[in-house]
Every structure is written in C-alpha cells, then in structure tokens.
Coordinates of C-alpha atoms and ligand atoms in Angstrom, one line a residue:
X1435 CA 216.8 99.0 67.6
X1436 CA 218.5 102.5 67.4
X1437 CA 216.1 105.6 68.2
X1438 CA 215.9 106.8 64.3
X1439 CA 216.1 110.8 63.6
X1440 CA 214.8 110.7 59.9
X1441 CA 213.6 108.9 57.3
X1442 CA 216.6 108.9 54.8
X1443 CA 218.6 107.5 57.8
X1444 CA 215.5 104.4 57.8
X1445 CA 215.9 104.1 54.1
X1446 CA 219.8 103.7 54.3
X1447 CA 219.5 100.4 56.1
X1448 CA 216.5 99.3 54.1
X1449 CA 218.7 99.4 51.0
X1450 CA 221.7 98.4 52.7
X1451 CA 219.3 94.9 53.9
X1452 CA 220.0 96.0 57.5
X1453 CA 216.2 97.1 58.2
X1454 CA 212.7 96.0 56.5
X1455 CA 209.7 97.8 57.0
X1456 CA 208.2 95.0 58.8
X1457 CA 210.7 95.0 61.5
X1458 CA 210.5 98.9 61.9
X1459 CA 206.9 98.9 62.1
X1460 CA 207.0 96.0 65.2
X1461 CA 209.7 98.4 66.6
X1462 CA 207.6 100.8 66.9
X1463 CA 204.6 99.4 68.5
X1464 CA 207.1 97.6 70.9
X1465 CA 207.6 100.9 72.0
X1466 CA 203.9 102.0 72.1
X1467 CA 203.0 99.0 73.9
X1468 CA 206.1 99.4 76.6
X1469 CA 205.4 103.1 76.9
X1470 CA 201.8 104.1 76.0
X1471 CA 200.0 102.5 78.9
X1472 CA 202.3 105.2 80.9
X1473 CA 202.6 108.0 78.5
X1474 CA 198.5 107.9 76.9
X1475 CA 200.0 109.3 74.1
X1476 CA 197.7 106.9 71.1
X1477 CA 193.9 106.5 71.6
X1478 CA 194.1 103.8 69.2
X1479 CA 196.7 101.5 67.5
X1480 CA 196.5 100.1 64.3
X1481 CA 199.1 97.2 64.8
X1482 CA 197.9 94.0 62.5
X1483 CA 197.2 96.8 59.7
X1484 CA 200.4 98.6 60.1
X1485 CA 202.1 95.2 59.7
X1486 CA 200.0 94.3 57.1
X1487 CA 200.5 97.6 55.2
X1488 CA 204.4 96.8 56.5
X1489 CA 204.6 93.3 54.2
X1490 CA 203.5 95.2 50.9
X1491 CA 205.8 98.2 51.2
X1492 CA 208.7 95.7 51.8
X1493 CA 207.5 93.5 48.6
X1494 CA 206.7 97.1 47.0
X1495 CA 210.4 98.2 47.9
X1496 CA 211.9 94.9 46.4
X1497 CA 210.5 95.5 42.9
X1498 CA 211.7 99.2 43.0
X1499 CA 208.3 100.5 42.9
X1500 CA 207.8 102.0 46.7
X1501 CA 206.6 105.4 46.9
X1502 CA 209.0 108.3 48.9
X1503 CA 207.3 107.9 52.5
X1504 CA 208.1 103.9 52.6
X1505 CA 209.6 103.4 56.0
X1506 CA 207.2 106.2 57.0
X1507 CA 205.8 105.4 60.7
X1508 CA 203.4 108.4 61.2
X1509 CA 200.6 108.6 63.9
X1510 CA 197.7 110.7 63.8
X1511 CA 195.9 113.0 66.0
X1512 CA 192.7 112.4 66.9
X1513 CA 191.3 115.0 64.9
X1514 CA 191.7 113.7 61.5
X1515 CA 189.2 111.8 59.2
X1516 CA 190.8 108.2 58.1
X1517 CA 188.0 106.1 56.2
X1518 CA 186.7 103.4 58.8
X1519 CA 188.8 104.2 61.8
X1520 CA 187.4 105.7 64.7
X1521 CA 187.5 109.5 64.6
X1522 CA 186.4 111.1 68.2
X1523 CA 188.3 114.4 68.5
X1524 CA 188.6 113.5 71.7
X1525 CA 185.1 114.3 72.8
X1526 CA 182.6 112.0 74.5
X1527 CA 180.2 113.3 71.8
X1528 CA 181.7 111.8 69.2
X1529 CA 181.2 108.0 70.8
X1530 CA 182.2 105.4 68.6
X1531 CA 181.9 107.9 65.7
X1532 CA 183.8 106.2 62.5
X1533 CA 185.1 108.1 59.5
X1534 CA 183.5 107.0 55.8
X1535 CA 186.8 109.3 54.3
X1536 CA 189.9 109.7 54.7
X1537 CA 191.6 113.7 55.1
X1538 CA 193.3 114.7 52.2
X1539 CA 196.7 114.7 53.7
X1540 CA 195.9 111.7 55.4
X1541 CA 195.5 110.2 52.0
X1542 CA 198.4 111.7 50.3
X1543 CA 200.9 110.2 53.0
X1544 CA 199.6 106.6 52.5
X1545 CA 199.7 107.5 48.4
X1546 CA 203.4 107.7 49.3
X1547 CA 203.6 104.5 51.1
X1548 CA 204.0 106.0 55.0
X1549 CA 202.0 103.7 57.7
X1550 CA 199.3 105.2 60.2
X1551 CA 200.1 103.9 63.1
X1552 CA 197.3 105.1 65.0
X1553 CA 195.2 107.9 66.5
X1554 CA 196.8 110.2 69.2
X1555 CA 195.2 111.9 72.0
X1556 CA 194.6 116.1 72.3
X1557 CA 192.6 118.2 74.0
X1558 CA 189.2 118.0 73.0
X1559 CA 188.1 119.6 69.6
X1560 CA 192.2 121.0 69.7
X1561 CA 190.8 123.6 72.3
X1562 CA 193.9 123.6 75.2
X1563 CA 197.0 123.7 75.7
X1564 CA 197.8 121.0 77.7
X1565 CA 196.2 117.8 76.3
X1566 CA 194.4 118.0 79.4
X1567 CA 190.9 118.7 78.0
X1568 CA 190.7 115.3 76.6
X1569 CA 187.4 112.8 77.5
X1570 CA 190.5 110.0 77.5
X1571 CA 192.6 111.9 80.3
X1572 CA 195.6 113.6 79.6
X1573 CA 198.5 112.8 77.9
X1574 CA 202.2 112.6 79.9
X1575 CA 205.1 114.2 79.1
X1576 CA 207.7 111.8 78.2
X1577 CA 210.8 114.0 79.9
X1578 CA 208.8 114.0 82.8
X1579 CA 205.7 112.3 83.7
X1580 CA 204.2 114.8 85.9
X1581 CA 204.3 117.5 83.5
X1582 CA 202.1 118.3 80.5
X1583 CA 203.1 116.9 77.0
X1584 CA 201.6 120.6 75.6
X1585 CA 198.6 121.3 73.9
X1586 CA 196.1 120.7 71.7
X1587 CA 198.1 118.2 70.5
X1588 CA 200.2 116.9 73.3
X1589 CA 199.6 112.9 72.2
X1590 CA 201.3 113.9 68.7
X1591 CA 204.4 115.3 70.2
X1592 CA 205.2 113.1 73.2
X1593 CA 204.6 110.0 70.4
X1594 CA 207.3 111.4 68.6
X1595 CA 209.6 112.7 71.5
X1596 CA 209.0 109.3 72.7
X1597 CA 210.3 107.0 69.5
X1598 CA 206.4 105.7 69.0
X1599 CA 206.6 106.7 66.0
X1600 CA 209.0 108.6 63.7
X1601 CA 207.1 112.0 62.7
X1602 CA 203.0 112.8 63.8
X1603 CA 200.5 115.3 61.8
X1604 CA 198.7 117.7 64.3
X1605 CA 196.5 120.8 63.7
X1606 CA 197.5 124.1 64.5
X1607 CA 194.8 126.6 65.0
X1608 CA 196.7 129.1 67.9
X1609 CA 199.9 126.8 68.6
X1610 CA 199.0 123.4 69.1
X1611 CA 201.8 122.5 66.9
X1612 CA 204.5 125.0 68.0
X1613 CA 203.5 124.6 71.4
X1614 CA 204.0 120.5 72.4
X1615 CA 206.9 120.4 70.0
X1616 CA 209.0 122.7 72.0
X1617 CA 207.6 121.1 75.4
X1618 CA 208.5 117.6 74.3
X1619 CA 211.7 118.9 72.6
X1620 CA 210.9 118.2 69.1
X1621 CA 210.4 120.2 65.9
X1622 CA 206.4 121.4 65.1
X1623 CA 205.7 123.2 61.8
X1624 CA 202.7 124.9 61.1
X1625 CA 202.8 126.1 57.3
X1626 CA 200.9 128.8 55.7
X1627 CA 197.3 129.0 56.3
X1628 CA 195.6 127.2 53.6
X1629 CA 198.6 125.7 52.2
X1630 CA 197.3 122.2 53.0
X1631 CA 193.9 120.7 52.8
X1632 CA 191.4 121.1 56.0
X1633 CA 189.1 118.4 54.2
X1634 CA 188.5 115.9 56.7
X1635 CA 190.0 117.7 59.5
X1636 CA 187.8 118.7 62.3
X1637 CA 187.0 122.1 62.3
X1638 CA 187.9 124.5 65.2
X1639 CA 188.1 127.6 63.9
X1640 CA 188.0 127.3 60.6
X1641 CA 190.2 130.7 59.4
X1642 CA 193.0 129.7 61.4
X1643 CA 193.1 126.1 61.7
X1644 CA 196.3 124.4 59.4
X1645 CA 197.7 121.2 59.3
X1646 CA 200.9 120.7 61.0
X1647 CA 203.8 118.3 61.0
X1648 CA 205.7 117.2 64.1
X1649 CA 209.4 115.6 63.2
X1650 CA 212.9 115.1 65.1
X1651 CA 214.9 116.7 61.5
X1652 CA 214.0 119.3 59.2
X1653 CA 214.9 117.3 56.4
X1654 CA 211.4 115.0 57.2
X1655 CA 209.2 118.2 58.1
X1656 CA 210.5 119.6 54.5
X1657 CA 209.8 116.1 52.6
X1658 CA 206.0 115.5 54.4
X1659 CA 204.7 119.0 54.0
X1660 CA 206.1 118.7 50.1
X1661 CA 204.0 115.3 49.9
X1662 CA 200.9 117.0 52.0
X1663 CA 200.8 120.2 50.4
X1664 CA 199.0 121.2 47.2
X1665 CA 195.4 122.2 45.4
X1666 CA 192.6 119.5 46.3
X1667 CA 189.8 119.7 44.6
X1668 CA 187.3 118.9 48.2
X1669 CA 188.7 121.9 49.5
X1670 CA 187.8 125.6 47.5
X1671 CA 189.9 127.4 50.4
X1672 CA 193.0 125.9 50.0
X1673 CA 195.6 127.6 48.2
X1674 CA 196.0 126.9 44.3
X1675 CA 199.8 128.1 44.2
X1676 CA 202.1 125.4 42.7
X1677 CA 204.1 123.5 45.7
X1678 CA 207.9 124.1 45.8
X1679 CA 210.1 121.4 45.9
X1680 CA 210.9 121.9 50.1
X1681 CA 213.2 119.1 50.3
X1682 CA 215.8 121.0 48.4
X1683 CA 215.8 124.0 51.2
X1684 CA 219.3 124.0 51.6
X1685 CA 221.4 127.2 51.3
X1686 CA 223.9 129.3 52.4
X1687 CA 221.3 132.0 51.9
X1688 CA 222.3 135.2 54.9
X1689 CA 218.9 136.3 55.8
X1690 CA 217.4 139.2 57.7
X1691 CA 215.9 138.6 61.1
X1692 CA 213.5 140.6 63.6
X1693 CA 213.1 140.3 67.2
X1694 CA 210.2 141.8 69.2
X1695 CA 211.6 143.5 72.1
X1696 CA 208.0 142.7 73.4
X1697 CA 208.3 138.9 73.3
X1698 CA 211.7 139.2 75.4
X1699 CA 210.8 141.9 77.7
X1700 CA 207.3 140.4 78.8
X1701 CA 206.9 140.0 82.3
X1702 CA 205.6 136.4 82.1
X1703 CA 208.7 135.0 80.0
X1704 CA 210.9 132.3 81.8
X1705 CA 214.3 133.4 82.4
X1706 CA 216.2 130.3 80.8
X1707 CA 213.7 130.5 78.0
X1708 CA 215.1 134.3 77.5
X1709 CA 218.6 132.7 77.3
X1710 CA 218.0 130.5 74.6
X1711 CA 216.4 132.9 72.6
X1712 CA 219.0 135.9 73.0
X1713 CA 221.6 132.8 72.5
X1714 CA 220.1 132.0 69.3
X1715 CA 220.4 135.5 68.1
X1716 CA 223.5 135.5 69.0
X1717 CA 224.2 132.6 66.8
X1718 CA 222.9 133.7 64.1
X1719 CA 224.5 136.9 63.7
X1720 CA 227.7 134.4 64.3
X1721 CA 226.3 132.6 60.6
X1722 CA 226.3 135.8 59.6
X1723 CA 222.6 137.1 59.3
X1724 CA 221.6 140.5 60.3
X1725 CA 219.0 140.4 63.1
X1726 CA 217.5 143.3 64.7
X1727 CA 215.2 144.5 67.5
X1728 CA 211.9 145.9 66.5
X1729 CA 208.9 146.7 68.4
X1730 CA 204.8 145.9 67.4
X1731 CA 202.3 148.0 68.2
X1732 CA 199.8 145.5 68.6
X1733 CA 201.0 142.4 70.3
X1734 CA 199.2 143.4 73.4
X1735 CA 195.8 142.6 71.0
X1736 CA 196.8 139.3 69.6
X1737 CA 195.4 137.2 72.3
X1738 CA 192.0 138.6 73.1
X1739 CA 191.4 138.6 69.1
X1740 CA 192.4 135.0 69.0
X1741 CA 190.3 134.2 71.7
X1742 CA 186.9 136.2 70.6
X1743 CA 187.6 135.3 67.2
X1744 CA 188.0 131.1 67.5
X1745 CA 185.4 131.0 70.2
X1746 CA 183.0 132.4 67.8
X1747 CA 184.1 130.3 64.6
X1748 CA 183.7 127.5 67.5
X1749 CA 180.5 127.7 68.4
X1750 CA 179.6 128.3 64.7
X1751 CA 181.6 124.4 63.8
X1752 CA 180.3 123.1 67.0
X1753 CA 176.3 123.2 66.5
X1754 CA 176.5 120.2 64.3
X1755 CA 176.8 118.4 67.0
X1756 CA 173.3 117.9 68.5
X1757 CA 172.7 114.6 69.2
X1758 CA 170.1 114.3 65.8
X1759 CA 172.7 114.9 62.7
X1760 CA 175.9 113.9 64.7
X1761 CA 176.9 112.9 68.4
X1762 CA 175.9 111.2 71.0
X1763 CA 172.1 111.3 71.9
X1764 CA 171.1 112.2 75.7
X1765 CA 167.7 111.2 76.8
X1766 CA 165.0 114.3 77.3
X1767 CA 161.1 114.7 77.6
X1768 CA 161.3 117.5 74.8
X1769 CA 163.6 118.7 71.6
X1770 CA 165.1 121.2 73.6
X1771 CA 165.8 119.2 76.6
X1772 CA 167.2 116.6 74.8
X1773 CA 170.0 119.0 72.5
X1774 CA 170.8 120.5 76.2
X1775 CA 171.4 117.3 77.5
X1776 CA 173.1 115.7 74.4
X1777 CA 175.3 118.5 74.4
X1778 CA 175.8 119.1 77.8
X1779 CA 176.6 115.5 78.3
X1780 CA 178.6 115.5 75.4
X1781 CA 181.5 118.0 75.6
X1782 CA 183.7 118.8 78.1
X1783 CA 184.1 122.2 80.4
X1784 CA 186.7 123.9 78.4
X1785 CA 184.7 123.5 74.9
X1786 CA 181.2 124.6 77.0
X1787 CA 182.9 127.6 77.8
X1788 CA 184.2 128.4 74.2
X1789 CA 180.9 127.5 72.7
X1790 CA 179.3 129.8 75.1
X1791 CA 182.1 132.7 74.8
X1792 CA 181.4 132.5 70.9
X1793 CA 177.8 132.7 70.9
X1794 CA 177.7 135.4 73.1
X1795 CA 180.2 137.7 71.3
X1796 CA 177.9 136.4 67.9
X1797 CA 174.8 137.5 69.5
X1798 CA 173.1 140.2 68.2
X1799 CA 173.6 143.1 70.9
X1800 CA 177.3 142.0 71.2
X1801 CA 178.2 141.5 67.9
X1802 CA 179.8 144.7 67.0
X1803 CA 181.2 145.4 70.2
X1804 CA 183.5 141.7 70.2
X1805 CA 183.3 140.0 66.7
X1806 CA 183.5 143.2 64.3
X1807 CA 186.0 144.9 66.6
X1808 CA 188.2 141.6 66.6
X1809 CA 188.1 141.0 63.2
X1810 CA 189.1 144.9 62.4
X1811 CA 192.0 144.7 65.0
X1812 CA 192.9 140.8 63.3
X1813 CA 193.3 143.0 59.8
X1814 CA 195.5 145.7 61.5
X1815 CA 197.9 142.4 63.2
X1816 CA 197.9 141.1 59.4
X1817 CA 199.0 144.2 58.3
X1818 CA 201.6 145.0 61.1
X1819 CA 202.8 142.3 60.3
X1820 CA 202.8 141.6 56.9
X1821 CA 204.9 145.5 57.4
X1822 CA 207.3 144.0 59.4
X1823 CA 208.0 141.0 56.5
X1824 CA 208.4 143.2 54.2
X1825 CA 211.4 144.6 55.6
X1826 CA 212.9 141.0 57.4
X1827 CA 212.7 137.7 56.1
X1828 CA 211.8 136.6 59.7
X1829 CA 210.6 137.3 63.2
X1830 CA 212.4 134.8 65.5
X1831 CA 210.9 134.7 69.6
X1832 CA 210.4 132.2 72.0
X1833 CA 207.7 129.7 71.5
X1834 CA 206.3 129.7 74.4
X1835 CA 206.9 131.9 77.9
X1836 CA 207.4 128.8 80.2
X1837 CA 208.6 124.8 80.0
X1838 CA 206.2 122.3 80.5
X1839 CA 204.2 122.9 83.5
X1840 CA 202.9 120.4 86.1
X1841 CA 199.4 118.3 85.3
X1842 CA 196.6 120.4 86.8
X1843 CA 199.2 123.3 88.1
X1844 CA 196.9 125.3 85.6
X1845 CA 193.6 123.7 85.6
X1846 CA 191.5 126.1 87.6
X1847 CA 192.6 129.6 85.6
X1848 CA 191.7 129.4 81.9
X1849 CA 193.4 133.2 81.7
X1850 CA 196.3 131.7 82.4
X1851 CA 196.2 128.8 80.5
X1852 CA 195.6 131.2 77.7
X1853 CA 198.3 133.0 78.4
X1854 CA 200.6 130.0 76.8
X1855 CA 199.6 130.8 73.5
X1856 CA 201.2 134.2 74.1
X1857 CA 203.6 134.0 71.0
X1858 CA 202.0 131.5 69.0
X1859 CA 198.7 133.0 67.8
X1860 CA 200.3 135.8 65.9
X1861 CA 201.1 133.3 63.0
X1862 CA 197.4 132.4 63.4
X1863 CA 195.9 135.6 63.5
X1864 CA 198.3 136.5 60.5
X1865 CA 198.3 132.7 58.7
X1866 CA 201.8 132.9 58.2
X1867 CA 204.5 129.9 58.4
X1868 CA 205.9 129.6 61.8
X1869 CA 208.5 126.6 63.3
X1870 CA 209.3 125.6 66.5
X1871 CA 212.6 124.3 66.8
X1872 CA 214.2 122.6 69.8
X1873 CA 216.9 124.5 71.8
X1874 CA 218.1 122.1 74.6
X1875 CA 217.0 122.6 77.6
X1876 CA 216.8 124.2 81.3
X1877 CA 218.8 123.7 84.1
X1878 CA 216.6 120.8 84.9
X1879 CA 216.2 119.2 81.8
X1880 CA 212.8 120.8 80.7
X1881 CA 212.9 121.1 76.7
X1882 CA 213.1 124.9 75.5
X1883 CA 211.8 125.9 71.6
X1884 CA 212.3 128.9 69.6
X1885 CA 210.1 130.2 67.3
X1886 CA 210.6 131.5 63.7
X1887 CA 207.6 132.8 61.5
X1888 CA 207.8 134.1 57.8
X1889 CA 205.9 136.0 55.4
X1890 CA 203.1 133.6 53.6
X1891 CA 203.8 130.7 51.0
X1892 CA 207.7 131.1 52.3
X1893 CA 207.9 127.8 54.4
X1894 CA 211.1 127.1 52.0
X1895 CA 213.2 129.5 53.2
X1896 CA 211.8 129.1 56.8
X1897 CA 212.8 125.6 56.4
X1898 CA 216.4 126.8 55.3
X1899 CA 217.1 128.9 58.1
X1900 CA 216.0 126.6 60.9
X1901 CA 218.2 123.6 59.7
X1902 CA 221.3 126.3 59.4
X1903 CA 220.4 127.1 63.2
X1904 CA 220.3 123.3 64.4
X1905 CA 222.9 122.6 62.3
X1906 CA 225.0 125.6 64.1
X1907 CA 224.0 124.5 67.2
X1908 CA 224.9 121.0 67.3
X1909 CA 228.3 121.6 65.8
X1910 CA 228.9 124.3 68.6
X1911 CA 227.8 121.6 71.7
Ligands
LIG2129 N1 195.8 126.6 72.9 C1 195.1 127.2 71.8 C2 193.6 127.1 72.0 O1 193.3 126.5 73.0 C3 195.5 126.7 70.5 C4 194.8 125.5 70.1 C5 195.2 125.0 68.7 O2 196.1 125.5 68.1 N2 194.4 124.0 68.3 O3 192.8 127.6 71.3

C-alpha cells in the first residue's frame, strides 16, 4: 500500500471503493510490526481495537454518517490519559498505571471517528530532547538508526516519519514538538498556549506545556487542531475564544516576516542548517513577502528562564508521585525512607535532577534570587516579543541548531543537551504558535526544519504561510 501524505488523499480512495478503513488500519500495524521492533517508536499497540473500531467507521461510512477524522490512524504519546489503557509517561513510577479518563483531545479525535493506534514512547515526563530519558530505551531515528528520533517526543515523530501511522499528538512544553519533527523530517505544530485542553495530559510544567500535532501536510495539522481545539469545561485555563475554521487557511495573503540575526549568527548553529534558513528567506521574499532582520535583546535569557522556570513547575507536578497517592511503592523501614526510595527507584536521572533543580530554586533562601527573577525576565521575553509581533506577522529561524545527533553522543552533558532547545523555548516562554516545517535535508541526508512562530490565537495565518512555503518549495525542486 502507497505511503499516504494526508487524510483527504485516504478519503479519496475510501469513496472511490479503492481503500476501507479496515485495510488501512492493518496497513498500518503491518508497518508497526515490520518496523517497531527496530525503531521502539509505540510502547503499546492497540491492534484488535483499532480493527474493531476499523469495522464500525467503514459500516459508519456506508450509511453516510462517519465523522471528519474517519480514516484517521493517529498514535499517541505516552503522556496522554485514554480511559483504560495504560498511561506510564514513560516512567518506571508509573508501573502498570491505567487511565479511568480519557484527555480531552484524545476524546474529541475519536468523537470524529480517527483510530488510536497506540501509545508512543518519549523521554520520561517529556523532560529531554532525545527520547533517550525513557524507562523503555530510546526511540530510533527512522533516517538513520543510530541517531536520535528528537525529543520529548521522539516515538511521536519517527511513528509518523516512518508510515506507522498517518499523523501523532505530542506535547510541547520547550520544543518537543518542533524539535523531533524537524529531526525526523516531518511537520510539528505547537498552537497557542492554552488553545487546547491539558485535561488528562501529564503535567510538566504546567504554564508552558500545549498540545501538539505531528503530520506530513498542513492541510491535516489545520483540520486536527480545528477538531482538538476549543473551551472544555474540565479545564478553567484553557482559552474560551471561539475556534476558527483552520482548514480554510488558504490565501494569497503577502505577509511580514522577522529574522533574528541572533538565531543565524550563533556560534552553535549548523552550517547547512544556516543554508536552509537564509534559503527560505530567500524564498519568501521570491512569493513576495517582506522579511527583515531584527535583533532581541533578550534571547541570551530564554534558556536559563526556561530551565529554572519548568524545573520548578516540575518538582511542584512531580510530588504526587510518592508511592502512597500514585506510583510505584519501594520498600522502607520508615515514611521517609520509603518516599526516598519509591521515588528514587521510581524516576530516572534526568527527572531527579529537574525535581531537585526546582525545589532548590523554590526553596525559601533561593526563591527570589532564581524563581522571581525568572519569572520577571519571562514577562520582559513576553513583551519583547509580543513588540516584535506587533510590527511582523512572523519570526521565521531555524528549529533547531544541529540534525539529529548520534544516541548517547550527548548523554553525559545536560548543558548541552539543553542547548537543543536553543530556539524553541521562546514560543514557550511567550505561549505563542510556532511550526516546524521540513526543509530537505543535509548533504548526508539528515532532515533540516525551519521554524515559524506568531503572535497568540493566530495559528490560522501561521498555518497559511507555511503551506505557501512548502508549496514554493516543492514546485521549485
Ligand atoms: N527538551 C525540553 C525539555 O527537556 C523540552 C521538553 C518538552 O517540550 N516537553 O524540557
């Protein structure tokens, strides 16, 4: 079976009786089965259901009365709640842990009619960038084995670079979107803070984290986020704005564009990565938008606030876990000894080290010195940059400063590792809309992305000017 791009391509051959949903769906887990034993990419598969599921929407589609996703193959990351399905986040803490709800999102894809597939690996808790902080091992790369799929979620992109499934839902809390979509060269959108639900995602840092969608067209990303999106009444933070119809995003709309000369000039930026970015300026000056160079005071101070700021939410999400209301119990001879061990036992180094970075910069003689200066300097980003989208309608950079690197090439620096979230956080820091979008690739066949942010609530237009880039760029091959 052909290697479908998007869903109104699937639905063409259901309703020309070329295709049923049933056949798709065994398509796909052909593919997981040939590949996933390789590629680690799904923690669990939900085959017999997904066919079952399958049957209906085919009898549904026959009497006319199957919702938009059907022919929707989605997989899931391992951080999202789906009513009795296992739900582990990755962690060893959260053993055999099953889910009595199902996210919000979650639920509003399978209102439509689309299939979960199954559960897909990440780093643990969606703290990495690599996928390799995950209790099940890491996750491959499906360009190239030896490399890193990305991270946090790594499983959801290399399931969709790899045709096990046709578009995956991933958080993004720092990148973990943008980040494996342009290592696995595929597209990773990460919509306005609060735009979507968080109820029944795991929590990470709860002011940044935002649902995500990973797809090979824009045309899909546009559709899910429409179907996603919205009020709900389980969570109070998410926004109450009335959801635009992003499916009809097309335009020949000439838009304003910023580039930071920071992003371009840093010192850690690959040089082919450079290429692509100052090659998709160059094409879209060629459409006919205006795009500029502008410089930002306070990119230098993105990161550390990141950092300080998530480790602290972190710790704050993370002391649920204890081993008495939820997790994995250790054995000890006392209270104390038995929450140490539980939770010792029970997470992994990287999430130790966040948990212990965000209750030191909570504690009382640190407080004001870390978490009050970080959240003062996260206001000034917000407003720098609100500044900056006041005057463009976009800031276009790289996503990331390198390709996929090799498994463990970055396992014993954390700084580094960090580092890879370089141009990603600001859209966190600022919960704005940002895309990755893939750009081809290097000279040795390592997928490059480019990254587009926008000012709040304006995904539409986002949406727009990314498929008038791809669309550029495959008529100019
Ligand atoms: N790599 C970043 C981190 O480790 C981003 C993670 C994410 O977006 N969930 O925090």
């Amino acid at each position: 079976m052909k290697n479908f791009q998007l869903l109104s391509e699937i639905r063409s051959e259901i309703d020309a009786g070329k295709l049923t949903v049933s056949t798709l769906t065994q398509h796909y887990l052909n593919n997981i089965n040939d590949k996933n034993g390789r590629l680690n990419a799904f923690l669990s598969v939900y085959g017999d259901e997904a066919l079952q599921h399958a049957r209906v929407i085919d009898d549904k589609i026959q009497k006319n009365s199957a919702g938009k996703l059907a022919g929707l193959i989605v997989g899931i990351k391992d951080v999202f709640a789906y009513a009795n399905h296992r739900l582990q986040c990755a962690s060893n803490i959260l053993e055999n842990f099953e889910s009595q709800f199902t996210a919000t999102c979650v639920q509003r894809l399978i209102d439509e009619d689309a299939i979960i597939i199954g559960h897909q690996n990440c780093d643990e808790f969606a703290m990495g960038s690599s996928n390799e902080n995950s209790a099940f091992g890491s996750c491959k790369n499906p360009i190239d084995e030896t490399r890193v799929p990305g991270g946090s979620s790594g499983g959801s992109a290399a399931a969709v670079a790899a045709d096990m499934c046709l578009v995956s839902i991933g958080s993004d809390t720092g990148g973990s979107v943008r980040q494996p979509a342009a290592f696995c060269g595929v597209i990773g959108l990460k919509p306005t803070y609060s735009r979507i639900s968080r109820f029944g995602l795991a929590a990470y840092a709860s002011s940044f984290d935002t649902v995500g969608i990973f797809s090979k067209s824009i045309e899909d990303a546009a559709l899910i986020l429409e179907v996603m999106a919205g009020a709900d009444e389980w969570d109070s933070t998410v926004s109450q704005k009335s959801v635009p119809k992003f499916s009809s995003f097309h335009s020949n709309k000439k838009y304003s564009v910023a580039y930071l000369h920071e992003t371009l000039e840093h010192y850690g930026l690959n040089e082919e990565i450079k290429k692509k970015t100052l090659q998709t300026i160059s094409n879209l000056k060629e459409i006919g938008h205006r795009v500029e160079g502008v410089r930002m005071s306070f990119l230098e101070y993105v990161l550390p606030t990141y950092y300080v700021l998530t480790a602290a939410e972190a710790s704050s999400n993370l002391s649920r876990y204890d081993g008495v209301r939820y997790g994995k119990r250790a054995d000890g001879s006392e209270l104390s000894e038995m929450y140490t061990n539980s939770r010792s036992e029970g997470f992994g180094e990287e999430v130790r080290r966040r948990i212990m970075t965000g209750t030191f910069v909570l504690s009382a003689s640190y407080y004001d010195a870390y978490y009050t200066k970080a959240q003062k300097v996260r206001k000034l980003i917000q407003e720098e940059t609100n500044t900056l989208l006041d005057q463009y309608d976009f800031i276009i950079s790289p996503t990331t400063p390198t390709t996929a690197f090799k498994i463990g090439e970055l396992n014993d620096d954390p700084i580094q590792m960090y580092l890879e979230d370089l141009f990603t956080v600001q859209a966190n820091v600022a919960g704005i809309p940002a895309i990755s979008i893939p750009m081809g690739t290097d000279n040795t066949g390592l997928p490059i992305g480019v990254q587009l942010m926008s000012k709040s609530f304006n995904e539409l237009e986002l949406l727009d000017i990314s498929n008038q880039i791809i669309t550029f760029k495959d008529q100019n091959r």
